[in-house]
Coordinates of N, CA and C in Angstrom, one line a residue:
X1 N 188.9 14.6 -11.0 CA 187.6 13.9 -10.9 C 187.6 12.7 -11.8
X2 N 187.4 11.5 -11.3 CA 187.3 10.3 -12.1 C 185.9 10.0 -12.5
X3 N 185.6 10.0 -13.9 CA 184.3 9.8 -14.4 C 184.0 8.3 -14.7
X4 N 183.0 7.7 -14.0 CA 182.8 6.3 -14.1 C 181.5 6.0 -15.0
X5 N 181.6 5.0 -15.8 CA 180.5 4.4 -16.4 C 180.1 3.2 -15.6
X6 N 178.8 3.1 -15.1 CA 178.4 2.0 -14.3 C 177.5 1.1 -15.2
X7 N 178.1 -0.1 -15.5 CA 177.4 -1.0 -16.4 C 176.6 -1.9 -15.4
X8 N 175.3 -2.0 -15.6 CA 174.4 -2.7 -14.7 C 173.9 -1.7 -13.6
X9 N 173.7 -0.5 -13.9 CA 173.4 0.5 -12.9 C 172.1 0.3 -12.2
X10 N 171.1 -0.4 -12.9 CA 169.8 -0.6 -12.3 C 169.8 -1.9 -11.4
X11 N 170.8 -2.7 -11.4 CA 170.9 -3.9 -10.6 C 171.2 -3.5 -9.1
X12 N 171.2 -4.5 -8.3 CA 171.4 -4.3 -6.8 C 172.7 -3.6 -6.6
X13 N 173.8 -4.2 -7.1 CA 175.1 -3.7 -6.9 C 175.3 -2.4 -7.6
X14 N 174.7 -2.2 -8.7 CA 174.7 -0.9 -9.4 C 174.2 0.2 -8.5
X15 N 173.1 0.0 -7.8 CA 172.5 0.9 -6.9 C 173.5 1.2 -5.7
X16 N 174.0 0.1 -5.2 CA 175.0 0.3 -4.1 C 176.2 1.2 -4.5
X17 N 176.7 0.9 -5.6 CA 177.9 1.6 -6.0 C 177.6 3.1 -6.3
X18 N 176.5 3.3 -7.0 CA 176.1 4.7 -7.3 C 175.8 5.5 -6.1
X19 N 175.2 4.9 -5.0 CA 175.0 5.6 -3.8 C 176.3 5.8 -3.0
X20 N 177.2 4.9 -3.1 CA 178.5 5.2 -2.5 C 179.2 6.4 -3.1
X21 N 179.2 6.4 -4.5 CA 179.9 7.5 -5.2 C 179.3 8.8 -4.9
X22 N 178.0 8.9 -4.6 CA 177.4 10.2 -4.3 C 178.1 10.9 -3.2
X23 N 178.7 10.2 -2.3 CA 179.3 10.8 -1.1 C 180.8 11.0 -1.3
X24 N 181.3 10.8 -2.5 CA 182.7 10.9 -2.7 C 183.0 12.2 -3.5
X25 N 184.2 12.8 -3.3 CA 184.6 14.0 -3.9 C 185.4 13.8 -5.1
X26 N 186.1 12.7 -5.2 CA 187.1 12.5 -6.3 C 186.6 11.6 -7.4
X27 N 185.3 11.2 -7.4 CA 184.8 10.3 -8.4 C 183.3 10.6 -8.6
X28 N 182.8 10.4 -9.8 CA 181.4 10.6 -10.1 C 180.9 9.6 -11.2
X29 N 179.6 9.3 -11.1 CA 179.1 8.4 -12.2 C 178.6 9.3 -13.3
X30 N 179.3 9.2 -14.5 CA 179.0 10.1 -15.6 C 177.9 9.5 -16.5
X31 N 177.8 8.1 -16.5 CA 176.8 7.4 -17.3 C 176.5 6.1 -16.8
X32 N 175.3 5.6 -17.1 CA 175.0 4.2 -16.7 C 174.5 3.4 -17.9
X33 N 174.7 2.1 -17.9 CA 174.2 1.2 -18.9 C 173.4 0.2 -18.3
X34 N 172.2 0.0 -18.8 CA 171.3 -1.1 -18.3 C 170.2 -1.3 -19.3
X35 N 170.0 -2.5 -19.8 CA 168.8 -2.8 -20.7 C 167.5 -2.8 -19.9
X36 N 167.6 -3.0 -18.6 CA 166.4 -3.1 -17.8 C 166.0 -1.7 -17.3
X37 N 164.8 -1.3 -17.4 CA 164.4 0.1 -16.9 C 164.5 0.1 -15.4
X38 N 164.8 1.3 -14.9 CA 165.0 1.5 -13.4 C 164.5 2.9 -13.0
X39 N 164.7 3.3 -11.8 CA 164.3 4.6 -11.3 C 165.1 5.7 -11.9
X40 N 164.7 6.9 -11.8 CA 165.3 8.1 -12.3 C 166.7 8.3 -11.7
X41 N 167.7 8.5 -12.5 CA 169.1 8.7 -12.0 C 169.5 10.1 -12.2
X42 N 170.6 10.5 -11.5 CA 171.2 11.8 -11.6 C 172.2 11.9 -12.8
X43 N 172.3 10.8 -13.6 CA 173.2 10.8 -14.7 C 172.4 10.1 -15.9
X44 N 172.8 10.3 -17.1 CA 172.1 9.6 -18.2 C 172.3 8.1 -18.2
X45 N 171.2 7.3 -18.5 CA 171.3 5.9 -18.6 C 170.9 5.4 -20.0
X46 N 171.7 4.6 -20.5 CA 171.5 4.1 -21.9 C 171.2 2.6 -21.8
X47 N 170.4 2.1 -22.8 CA 170.0 0.7 -22.9 C 171.2 -0.2 -23.3
X48 N 172.1 0.4 -24.1 CA 173.3 -0.4 -24.6 C 174.5 0.5 -24.7
X49 N 175.6 -0.2 -24.8 CA 176.9 0.6 -24.9 C 177.0 1.4 -26.2
X50 N 176.4 0.9 -27.2 CA 176.4 1.6 -28.5 C 175.7 2.9 -28.5
X51 N 174.7 3.0 -27.6 CA 174.0 4.3 -27.5 C 174.7 5.4 -26.6
X52 N 175.7 4.9 -25.8 CA 176.3 5.9 -24.9 C 177.2 6.9 -25.7
X53 N 177.0 8.1 -25.4 CA 177.8 9.2 -26.1 C 178.5 10.1 -25.0
X54 N 178.7 9.5 -23.8 CA 179.4 10.2 -22.7 C 180.8 9.8 -22.6
X55 N 181.7 10.7 -22.5 CA 183.1 10.3 -22.2 C 183.3 9.9 -20.8
X56 N 184.0 8.8 -20.5 CA 184.3 8.4 -19.2 C 185.7 7.9 -19.1
X57 N 186.2 7.8 -17.8 CA 187.6 7.5 -17.6 C 187.7 6.0 -17.3
X58 N 186.7 5.4 -16.8 CA 186.7 4.0 -16.4 C 185.3 3.4 -16.3
X59 N 185.3 2.1 -16.6 CA 184.0 1.3 -16.5 C 184.0 0.4 -15.3
X60 N 182.9 0.3 -14.6 CA 182.7 -0.7 -13.6 C 181.6 -1.6 -14.1
X61 N 181.9 -2.9 -14.3 CA 180.9 -3.8 -14.7 C 180.5 -4.8 -13.6
X62 N 179.3 -4.6 -13.1 CA 178.7 -5.5 -12.0 C 177.4 -6.1 -12.6
X63 N 177.5 -6.8 -13.7 CA 176.2 -7.2 -14.3 C 176.1 -8.7 -14.3
X64 N 176.1 -9.4 -15.4 CA 176.0 -10.8 -15.5 C 177.0 -11.3 -16.6
X65 N 177.3 -12.6 -16.4 CA 178.4 -13.2 -17.3 C 178.0 -13.1 -18.8
X66 N 176.7 -13.1 -19.1 CA 176.3 -13.1 -20.5 C 176.6 -11.8 -21.2
X67 N 176.8 -10.7 -20.4 CA 177.1 -9.4 -20.9 C 178.6 -9.1 -21.0
X68 N 179.4 -9.9 -20.4 CA 180.9 -9.6 -20.3 C 181.6 -9.5 -21.6
X69 N 181.3 -10.3 -22.5 CA 182.1 -10.3 -23.8 C 181.9 -9.0 -24.5
X70 N 180.6 -8.5 -24.5 CA 180.3 -7.2 -25.1 C 181.1 -6.0 -24.4
X71 N 181.1 -6.1 -23.1 CA 181.8 -5.0 -22.3 C 183.3 -5.1 -22.6
X72 N 183.9 -6.3 -22.7 CA 185.3 -6.4 -23.0 C 185.6 -5.8 -24.4
X73 N 184.8 -6.1 -25.4 CA 185.0 -5.6 -26.7 C 185.0 -4.1 -26.7
X74 N 184.0 -3.5 -26.0 CA 183.8 -2.1 -26.0 C 185.0 -1.4 -25.3
X75 N 185.4 -1.9 -24.2 CA 186.5 -1.3 -23.4 C 187.8 -1.4 -24.2
X76 N 188.0 -2.5 -24.9 CA 189.3 -2.7 -25.7 C 189.2 -1.7 -26.9
X77 N 188.1 -1.6 -27.6 CA 188.0 -0.8 -28.7 C 188.2 0.7 -28.4
X78 N 187.6 1.1 -27.3 CA 187.6 2.5 -26.9 C 188.8 2.8 -26.0
X79 N 189.5 1.7 -25.6 CA 190.7 1.9 -24.7 C 190.3 2.5 -23.4
X80 N 189.2 2.1 -22.8 CA 188.7 2.6 -21.5 C 189.0 1.5 -20.4
X81 N 189.7 1.9 -19.4 CA 190.0 0.9 -18.3 C 188.7 0.3 -17.8
X82 N 188.8 -0.9 -17.4 CA 187.6 -1.7 -17.0 C 187.8 -2.4 -15.7
X83 N 186.9 -2.2 -14.7 CA 186.9 -3.0 -13.5 C 185.8 -4.0 -13.7
X84 N 186.2 -5.3 -13.9 CA 185.3 -6.4 -14.2 C 185.0 -7.1 -12.9
X85 N 183.8 -6.9 -12.4 CA 183.4 -7.5 -11.1 C 182.5 -8.7 -11.2
X86 N 182.1 -9.0 -12.5 CA 181.2 -10.2 -12.7 C 181.9 -11.5 -12.5
X87 N 181.3 -12.4 -11.7 CA 181.9 -13.7 -11.4 C 181.4 -14.8 -12.3
X88 N 181.9 -16.0 -12.1 CA 181.4 -17.2 -12.8 C 181.6 -17.1 -14.3
X89 N 182.8 -16.6 -14.7 CA 183.1 -16.5 -16.1 C 183.7 -17.8 -16.6
X90 N 183.4 -18.1 -17.9 CA 183.9 -19.3 -18.5 C 185.4 -19.2 -18.8
X91 N 186.0 -20.3 -19.1 CA 187.4 -20.3 -19.5 C 187.6 -19.4 -20.8
X92 N 186.6 -19.5 -21.7 CA 186.7 -18.7 -22.9 C 186.6 -17.2 -22.6
X93 N 185.8 -16.8 -21.6 CA 185.7 -15.4 -21.3 C 186.9 -14.9 -20.5
X94 N 187.5 -15.8 -19.7 CA 188.8 -15.4 -19.1 C 189.9 -15.2 -20.1
X95 N 189.9 -16.0 -21.1 CA 190.9 -15.8 -22.2 C 190.6 -14.5 -23.0
X96 N 189.3 -14.2 -23.2 CA 188.9 -13.0 -23.9 C 189.3 -11.8 -23.0
X97 N 189.2 -11.9 -21.7 CA 189.6 -10.8 -20.8 C 191.1 -10.6 -20.9
X98 N 191.8 -11.6 -20.9 CA 193.3 -11.5 -21.0 C 193.7 -10.9 -22.3
X99 N 193.0 -11.2 -23.4 CA 193.3 -10.6 -24.7 C 193.0 -9.2 -24.7
X100 N 191.8 -8.8 -24.1 CA 191.4 -7.4 -24.1 C 192.3 -6.5 -23.3
X101 N 193.0 -7.1 -22.3 CA 193.9 -6.4 -21.4 C 195.2 -5.9 -22.2
X102 N 195.3 -6.4 -23.4 CA 196.5 -6.0 -24.2 C 196.2 -4.6 -24.8
X103 N 194.9 -4.2 -24.8 CA 194.5 -3.0 -25.4 C 194.2 -1.9 -24.3
X104 N 193.8 -2.3 -23.1 CA 193.4 -1.4 -22.1 C 193.6 -2.0 -20.7
X105 N 193.6 -1.2 -19.7 CA 193.8 -1.7 -18.3 C 192.5 -2.4 -17.9
X106 N 192.7 -3.6 -17.4 CA 191.5 -4.4 -16.9 C 191.8 -5.0 -15.5
X107 N 191.0 -4.7 -14.6 CA 191.2 -5.3 -13.2 C 190.0 -6.3 -12.9
X108 N 190.4 -7.5 -12.5 CA 189.4 -8.5 -12.2 C 189.9 -9.2 -10.9
X109 N 188.9 -9.5 -10.0 CA 189.2 -10.2 -8.8 C 188.0 -11.1 -8.5
X110 N 188.3 -12.2 -7.9 CA 187.2 -13.1 -7.5 C 186.3 -12.5 -6.4
X111 N 186.8 -11.5 -5.7 CA 186.1 -10.8 -4.7 C 186.6 -9.4 -4.6
X112 N 185.8 -8.4 -4.6 CA 186.2 -7.0 -4.6 C 186.4 -6.4 -3.2
X113 N 186.1 -7.2 -2.2 CA 186.3 -6.7 -0.8 C 187.8 -6.5 -0.5
X114 N 188.2 -5.4 0.1 CA 189.6 -5.2 0.5 C 189.9 -6.1 1.6
X115 N 189.0 -6.4 2.5 CA 189.2 -7.4 3.6 C 189.5 -8.8 3.1
X116 N 188.8 -9.3 2.1 CA 189.0 -10.6 1.6 C 190.4 -10.7 0.9
X117 N 190.7 -9.6 0.1 CA 192.0 -9.7 -0.6 C 193.2 -9.5 0.4
X118 N 193.0 -8.9 1.5 CA 194.0 -8.8 2.5 C 194.2 -10.2 3.1
X119 N 193.0 -10.9 3.4 CA 193.1 -12.2 4.0 C 193.7 -13.2 3.1
X120 N 193.5 -13.1 1.7 CA 194.1 -14.0 0.8 C 195.6 -14.0 1.0
X121 N 196.2 -12.9 1.2 CA 197.7 -12.8 1.4 C 198.0 -13.4 2.8
X122 N 197.2 -13.2 3.8 CA 197.5 -13.8 5.1 C 197.4 -15.3 5.2
X123 N 196.5 -15.9 4.5 CA 196.4 -17.4 4.5 C 197.5 -18.0 3.7
X124 N 198.0 -17.2 2.7 CA 199.1 -17.7 1.9 C 200.4 -17.8 2.8
X125 N 200.6 -16.8 3.6 CA 201.7 -16.8 4.6 C 201.5 -18.0 5.6
X126 N 200.3 -18.1 6.1 CA 200.0 -19.2 7.1 C 200.3 -20.5 6.5
X127 N 199.9 -20.7 5.2 CA 200.0 -22.0 4.6 C 201.5 -22.4 4.4
X128 N 202.4 -21.5 4.2 CA 203.8 -21.8 4.1 C 204.3 -22.4 5.4
X129 N 203.8 -22.0 6.5 CA 204.3 -22.5 7.8 C 203.5 -23.7 8.2
X130 N 202.2 -23.5 8.3 CA 201.3 -24.6 8.8 C 201.2 -25.8 7.9
X131 N 201.1 -25.5 6.6 CA 201.0 -26.7 5.7 C 202.3 -27.6 5.8
X132 N 203.4 -27.0 5.9 CA 204.7 -27.7 6.0 C 204.7 -28.5 7.4
X133 N 204.0 -27.9 8.4 CA 203.9 -28.6 9.7 C 202.9 -29.7 9.8
X134 N 202.2 -29.9 8.6 CA 201.3 -31.1 8.6 C 199.9 -30.7 9.0
X135 N 199.5 -29.4 9.1 CA 198.1 -29.0 9.4 C 197.2 -29.4 8.2
X136 N 196.0 -29.9 8.5 CA 195.0 -30.1 7.5 C 194.3 -28.8 7.3
X137 N 193.8 -28.6 6.0 CA 193.2 -27.4 5.6 C 191.8 -27.6 5.1
X138 N 190.8 -26.9 5.6 CA 189.5 -26.9 5.1 C 188.9 -25.5 4.9
X139 N 188.1 -25.3 3.9 CA 187.4 -24.0 3.7 C 185.9 -24.2 3.7
X140 N 185.2 -23.4 4.5 CA 183.8 -23.5 4.6 C 183.3 -22.1 4.2
X141 N 182.4 -22.1 3.2 CA 181.8 -20.8 2.7 C 180.3 -20.8 2.8
X142 N 179.7 -19.7 3.2 CA 178.2 -19.6 3.3 C 177.7 -18.4 2.6
X143 N 176.6 -18.6 1.8 CA 176.0 -17.6 1.1 C 174.5 -17.7 1.1
X144 N 173.8 -16.7 0.6 CA 172.3 -16.7 0.6 C 171.7 -17.8 -0.3
X145 N 170.5 -18.1 -0.1 CA 169.8 -19.2 -0.8 C 169.8 -19.0 -2.3
X146 N 169.9 -17.7 -2.8 CA 169.7 -17.4 -4.2 C 171.0 -17.5 -5.0
X147 N 172.1 -17.7 -4.3 CA 173.4 -17.9 -5.1 C 173.4 -19.2 -5.8
X148 N 173.7 -19.1 -7.1 CA 173.6 -20.3 -8.0 C 174.9 -21.2 -8.0
X149 N 176.0 -20.6 -8.0 CA 177.3 -21.4 -8.1 C 177.8 -21.8 -6.7
X150 N 178.4 -23.0 -6.7 CA 179.0 -23.5 -5.5 C 180.1 -24.5 -5.9
X151 N 181.3 -24.4 -5.2 CA 181.6 -23.4 -4.2 C 181.8 -22.0 -4.8
X152 N 181.9 -21.0 -3.9 CA 182.0 -19.6 -4.4 C 183.4 -19.4 -5.1
X153 N 183.4 -18.4 -5.9 CA 184.7 -18.1 -6.5 C 185.7 -17.6 -5.5
X154 N 185.2 -17.0 -4.4 CA 186.1 -16.6 -3.4 C 186.7 -17.8 -2.6
X155 N 185.9 -18.8 -2.4 CA 186.4 -20.0 -1.7 C 187.5 -20.6 -2.6
X156 N 187.3 -20.7 -3.9 CA 188.3 -21.2 -4.7 C 189.6 -20.4 -4.8
X157 N 189.4 -19.0 -4.7 CA 190.5 -18.1 -4.6 C 191.4 -18.4 -3.4
X158 N 190.7 -18.6 -2.2 CA 191.5 -19.0 -1.0 C 192.2 -20.3 -1.2
X159 N 191.6 -21.3 -1.8 CA 192.3 -22.5 -2.1 C 193.5 -22.3 -3.0
X160 N 193.3 -21.5 -4.1 CA 194.3 -21.3 -5.0 C 195.5 -20.5 -4.4
X161 N 195.2 -19.6 -3.5 CA 196.2 -18.8 -2.8 C 197.1 -19.7 -1.9
X162 N 196.4 -20.6 -1.2 CA 197.1 -21.6 -0.4 C 197.9 -22.5 -1.2
X163 N 197.4 -23.0 -2.3 CA 198.1 -23.9 -3.2 C 199.3 -23.3 -3.8
X164 N 199.2 -22.0 -4.1 CA 200.3 -21.3 -4.7 C 201.5 -21.3 -3.8
X165 N 201.2 -21.1 -2.5 CA 202.2 -21.1 -1.5 C 202.8 -22.4 -1.3
X166 N 202.1 -23.5 -1.6 CA 202.5 -24.9 -1.4 C 203.0 -25.5 -2.7
X167 N 203.3 -24.7 -3.7 CA 203.8 -25.2 -5.0 C 202.8 -26.2 -5.6
X168 N 201.5 -26.0 -5.4 CA 200.5 -26.8 -6.1 C 200.3 -28.2 -5.6
X169 N 200.7 -28.5 -4.4 CA 200.7 -29.9 -4.0 C 199.3 -30.4 -3.5
X170 N 198.3 -29.4 -3.4 CA 197.0 -29.8 -2.8 C 196.0 -30.1 -3.9
X171 N 195.1 -31.1 -3.7 CA 194.0 -31.4 -4.5 C 192.7 -30.9 -3.7
X172 N 191.7 -30.4 -4.5 CA 190.5 -29.9 -3.9 C 189.5 -31.0 -3.8
X173 N 188.9 -31.1 -2.7 CA 187.8 -32.2 -2.4 C 186.5 -31.4 -2.0
X174 N 185.5 -31.7 -2.8 CA 184.2 -31.0 -2.5 C 183.2 -31.8 -1.9
X175 N 183.4 -33.2 -1.8 CA 182.4 -34.1 -1.2 C 183.1 -35.3 -0.7
X176 N 183.0 -35.6 0.5 CA 183.6 -36.8 1.1 C 182.5 -37.9 1.4
X177 N 181.3 -37.7 1.0 CA 180.2 -38.6 1.4 C 180.4 -40.0 0.9
X178 N 181.0 -40.2 -0.3 CA 181.2 -41.5 -0.9 C 182.5 -42.2 -0.5
X179 N 183.3 -41.5 0.3 CA 184.6 -42.0 0.7 C 184.6 -42.7 2.1
X180 N 185.3 -43.8 2.2 CA 185.5 -44.4 3.5 C 187.0 -44.6 3.7
X181 N 187.7 -43.5 4.0 CA 189.2 -43.6 4.1 C 189.7 -42.5 4.9
X182 N 190.8 -42.6 5.5 CA 191.5 -41.5 6.2 C 191.8 -40.4 5.3
X183 N 191.7 -39.2 5.8 CA 192.0 -38.0 5.0 C 193.5 -38.0 4.6
X184 N 193.8 -37.9 3.4 CA 195.3 -37.7 3.0 C 195.7 -36.3 3.3
X185 N 197.0 -36.0 3.4 CA 197.5 -34.7 3.7 C 197.5 -33.7 2.5
X186 N 197.4 -34.3 1.3 CA 197.5 -33.4 0.1 C 196.1 -32.9 -0.4
X187 N 195.2 -32.6 0.5 CA 193.9 -32.2 0.0 C 193.4 -30.9 0.8
X188 N 192.7 -30.1 0.2 CA 191.9 -29.0 0.8 C 190.5 -29.3 0.6
X189 N 189.7 -29.5 1.7 CA 188.3 -29.7 1.7 C 187.6 -28.4 1.5
X190 N 186.6 -28.3 0.6 CA 185.8 -27.1 0.4 C 184.4 -27.4 0.5
X191 N 183.7 -26.7 1.4 CA 182.3 -27.0 1.7 C 181.5 -25.7 1.5
X192 N 180.2 -25.9 1.0 CA 179.4 -24.7 0.7 C 178.0 -24.8 1.4
X193 N 177.6 -23.7 2.0 CA 176.3 -23.7 2.7 C 175.5 -22.6 2.0
X194 N 174.2 -22.9 1.7 CA 173.3 -22.0 1.0 C 172.1 -21.8 1.9
X195 N 171.8 -20.6 2.3 CA 170.6 -20.4 3.1 C 170.3 -19.0 3.5
X196 N 169.0 -18.7 3.7 CA 168.6 -17.4 4.2 C 169.2 -16.2 3.3
X197 N 169.6 -15.2 4.0 CA 170.1 -14.0 3.4 C 171.5 -13.7 3.7
X198 N 172.3 -14.8 3.9 CA 173.7 -14.6 4.3 C 174.4 -13.9 3.1
X199 N 175.0 -12.8 3.4 CA 175.7 -12.0 2.3 C 177.0 -12.8 1.8
X200 N 177.8 -13.2 2.8 CA 179.0 -14.0 2.4 C 179.8 -14.2 3.6
X201 N 180.2 -15.4 3.8 CA 181.1 -15.8 5.0 C 182.1 -16.8 4.5
X202 N 183.4 -16.6 4.8 CA 184.4 -17.6 4.4 C 185.3 -17.9 5.6
X203 N 185.5 -19.2 5.9 CA 186.3 -19.6 7.0 C 187.4 -20.6 6.5
X204 N 188.6 -20.3 6.8 CA 189.7 -21.1 6.4 C 190.3 -21.7 7.7
X205 N 190.3 -23.0 7.8 CA 190.6 -23.8 9.0 C 191.9 -24.5 8.8
X206 N 192.9 -24.3 9.6 CA 194.1 -25.0 9.7 C 194.1 -25.9 11.0
X207 N 193.9 -27.2 10.8 CA 193.7 -28.1 11.9 C 195.0 -29.0 12.1
X208 N 195.6 -28.7 13.2 CA 196.8 -29.5 13.5 C 196.6 -30.4 14.7
X209 N 197.6 -31.1 15.2 CA 197.5 -31.9 16.4 C 197.4 -31.0 17.6
X210 N 196.3 -31.1 18.3 CA 196.0 -30.4 19.6 C 195.8 -28.9 19.4
X211 N 195.7 -28.4 18.2 CA 195.5 -27.0 18.0 C 194.9 -26.7 16.7
X212 N 194.0 -25.7 16.6 CA 193.3 -25.3 15.4 C 193.5 -23.7 15.3
X213 N 193.8 -23.3 14.0 CA 193.9 -21.9 13.7 C 192.8 -21.6 12.7
X214 N 192.0 -20.6 12.9 CA 190.9 -20.2 11.9 C 191.0 -18.8 11.5
X215 N 190.9 -18.6 10.2 CA 190.8 -17.2 9.6 C 189.3 -17.1 9.1
X216 N 188.7 -16.0 9.3 CA 187.3 -15.8 8.9 C 187.0 -14.4 8.4
X217 N 186.3 -14.3 7.4 CA 185.8 -13.1 6.9 C 184.3 -13.1 6.7
X218 N 183.6 -12.1 7.3 CA 182.1 -12.1 7.2 C 181.7 -10.7 6.6
X219 N 181.0 -10.8 5.5 CA 180.4 -9.6 4.9 C 179.0 -9.4 5.4
X220 N 178.7 -8.3 6.1 CA 177.4 -8.0 6.6 C 176.5 -7.2 5.6
X221 N 177.2 -6.7 4.6 CA 176.5 -5.9 3.5 C 177.3 -6.0 2.3
X222 N 176.6 -6.0 1.1 CA 177.2 -6.0 -0.2 C 178.0 -4.7 -0.4
X223 N 177.8 -3.7 0.5 CA 178.5 -2.5 0.3 C 180.0 -2.7 0.3
X224 N 180.5 -3.7 1.0 CA 182.0 -4.0 1.1 C 182.5 -4.3 -0.3
X225 N 181.7 -4.9 -1.1 CA 182.2 -5.2 -2.5 C 182.1 -4.0 -3.3
X226 N 181.1 -3.1 -3.1 CA 181.0 -1.9 -3.8 C 182.1 -0.9 -3.5
X227 N 182.5 -0.8 -2.3 CA 183.6 0.0 -1.9 C 184.9 -0.4 -2.6
X228 N 185.1 -1.7 -2.6 CA 186.3 -2.2 -3.3 C 186.3 -1.9 -4.7
X229 N 185.2 -2.0 -5.4 CA 185.0 -1.7 -6.8 C 185.3 -0.3 -7.1
X230 N 184.8 0.6 -6.3 CA 185.1 2.1 -6.5 C 186.6 2.4 -6.3
X231 N 187.2 1.8 -5.3 CA 188.6 2.1 -5.0 C 189.4 1.5 -6.2
X232 N 189.0 0.4 -6.7 CA 189.7 -0.2 -7.9 C 189.5 0.7 -9.1
X233 N 188.4 1.3 -9.3 CA 188.1 2.2 -10.4 C 189.0 3.4 -10.4
X234 N 189.1 4.0 -9.2 CA 189.9 5.2 -9.0 C 191.4 4.9 -9.3
X235 N 191.8 3.7 -8.8 CA 193.2 3.3 -9.0 C 193.5 3.0 -10.5
X236 N 192.5 2.4 -11.2 CA 192.8 1.9 -12.6 C 192.7 3.0 -13.6
X237 N 192.0 4.1 -13.3 CA 191.6 5.1 -14.3 C 192.8 5.6 -15.2
X238 N 193.9 5.7 -14.6 CA 195.1 6.3 -15.4 C 196.2 5.2 -15.6
X239 N 195.8 4.0 -15.5 CA 196.9 2.9 -15.7 C 197.0 2.5 -17.1
X240 N 198.2 2.1 -17.5 CA 198.4 1.6 -18.9 C 197.7 0.2 -19.1
X241 N 197.6 -0.2 -20.3 CA 197.1 -1.5 -20.6 C 197.7 -2.6 -19.8
X242 N 196.9 -3.6 -19.4 CA 197.5 -4.7 -18.7 C 196.4 -5.3 -17.8
X243 N 196.8 -6.4 -17.2 CA 195.8 -7.1 -16.3 C 196.2 -6.8 -14.9
X244 N 195.2 -6.4 -14.1 CA 195.5 -6.0 -12.7 C 194.5 -6.8 -11.8
X245 N 194.8 -6.8 -10.5 CA 193.9 -7.4 -9.5 C 193.9 -6.5 -8.2
X246 N 193.1 -6.9 -7.2 CA 193.0 -6.1 -6.0 C 194.3 -6.0 -5.2
X247 N 195.2 -6.9 -5.4 CA 196.5 -6.8 -4.8 C 197.2 -5.6 -5.2
X248 N 197.0 -5.2 -6.4 CA 197.6 -3.9 -6.9 C 197.0 -2.7 -6.2
X249 N 195.7 -2.8 -6.0 CA 195.0 -1.7 -5.3 C 195.5 -1.5 -3.9
X250 N 195.6 -2.7 -3.2 CA 196.0 -2.7 -1.8 C 197.5 -2.2 -1.7
X251 N 198.3 -2.7 -2.6 CA 199.8 -2.3 -2.5 C 200.0 -0.9 -2.7
X252 N 199.0 -0.2 -3.4 CA 199.2 1.2 -3.8 C 198.8 2.1 -2.6
X253 N 198.2 1.5 -1.6 CA 197.7 2.4 -0.4 C 198.9 2.8 0.4

């Protein structure tokens, strides 16, 4: 039985993940951390990490960037594996995360969905063939009106995956409104849509002469991110110190 600490247990994704785990036989939420009060839980909830006196096998953090440094310090000091799901981290926090991974296992991904991470590998393969054949590449992402950052971290992950396959030859272009010129071949256009309650949609377009190939992922519920986080936690619980990502989880299936 894998014992999970859910950091941010009273947030939306905290509720999603805790409800998912209720129906699982090999994992349980042993403790929750959240400074904001919430409804009654089936496990003890602490306002801070320092107050927690429950032994756990792995931490899932689905909170906010402002809390990440404290979670990293705690996980490293206690040598508890950490699934870090919080996005929009600064360069300093990413460096902190890498340093903490020398003390314990840490898994971080721009997107926790198994489908998205499978698609990341698929577009990388496509880019090796279609990019060399001169296809233009654009990425269009759509999210709900409350999402603050643009483009999404997942859209940038798709661009980075493609660029990795192309030995870094592409530049990212986020706005063409001020340009009056033909599109060069060494660019990836990235566009963001914000509206309504769209959970998340990413479309990768390879446009060639007389043909277009499109890859698309649509999330209809945030549960897809929760499922990936739980699978990552089960995978990471017994792993040695180091930096992991969702590719490791998928390859272990």
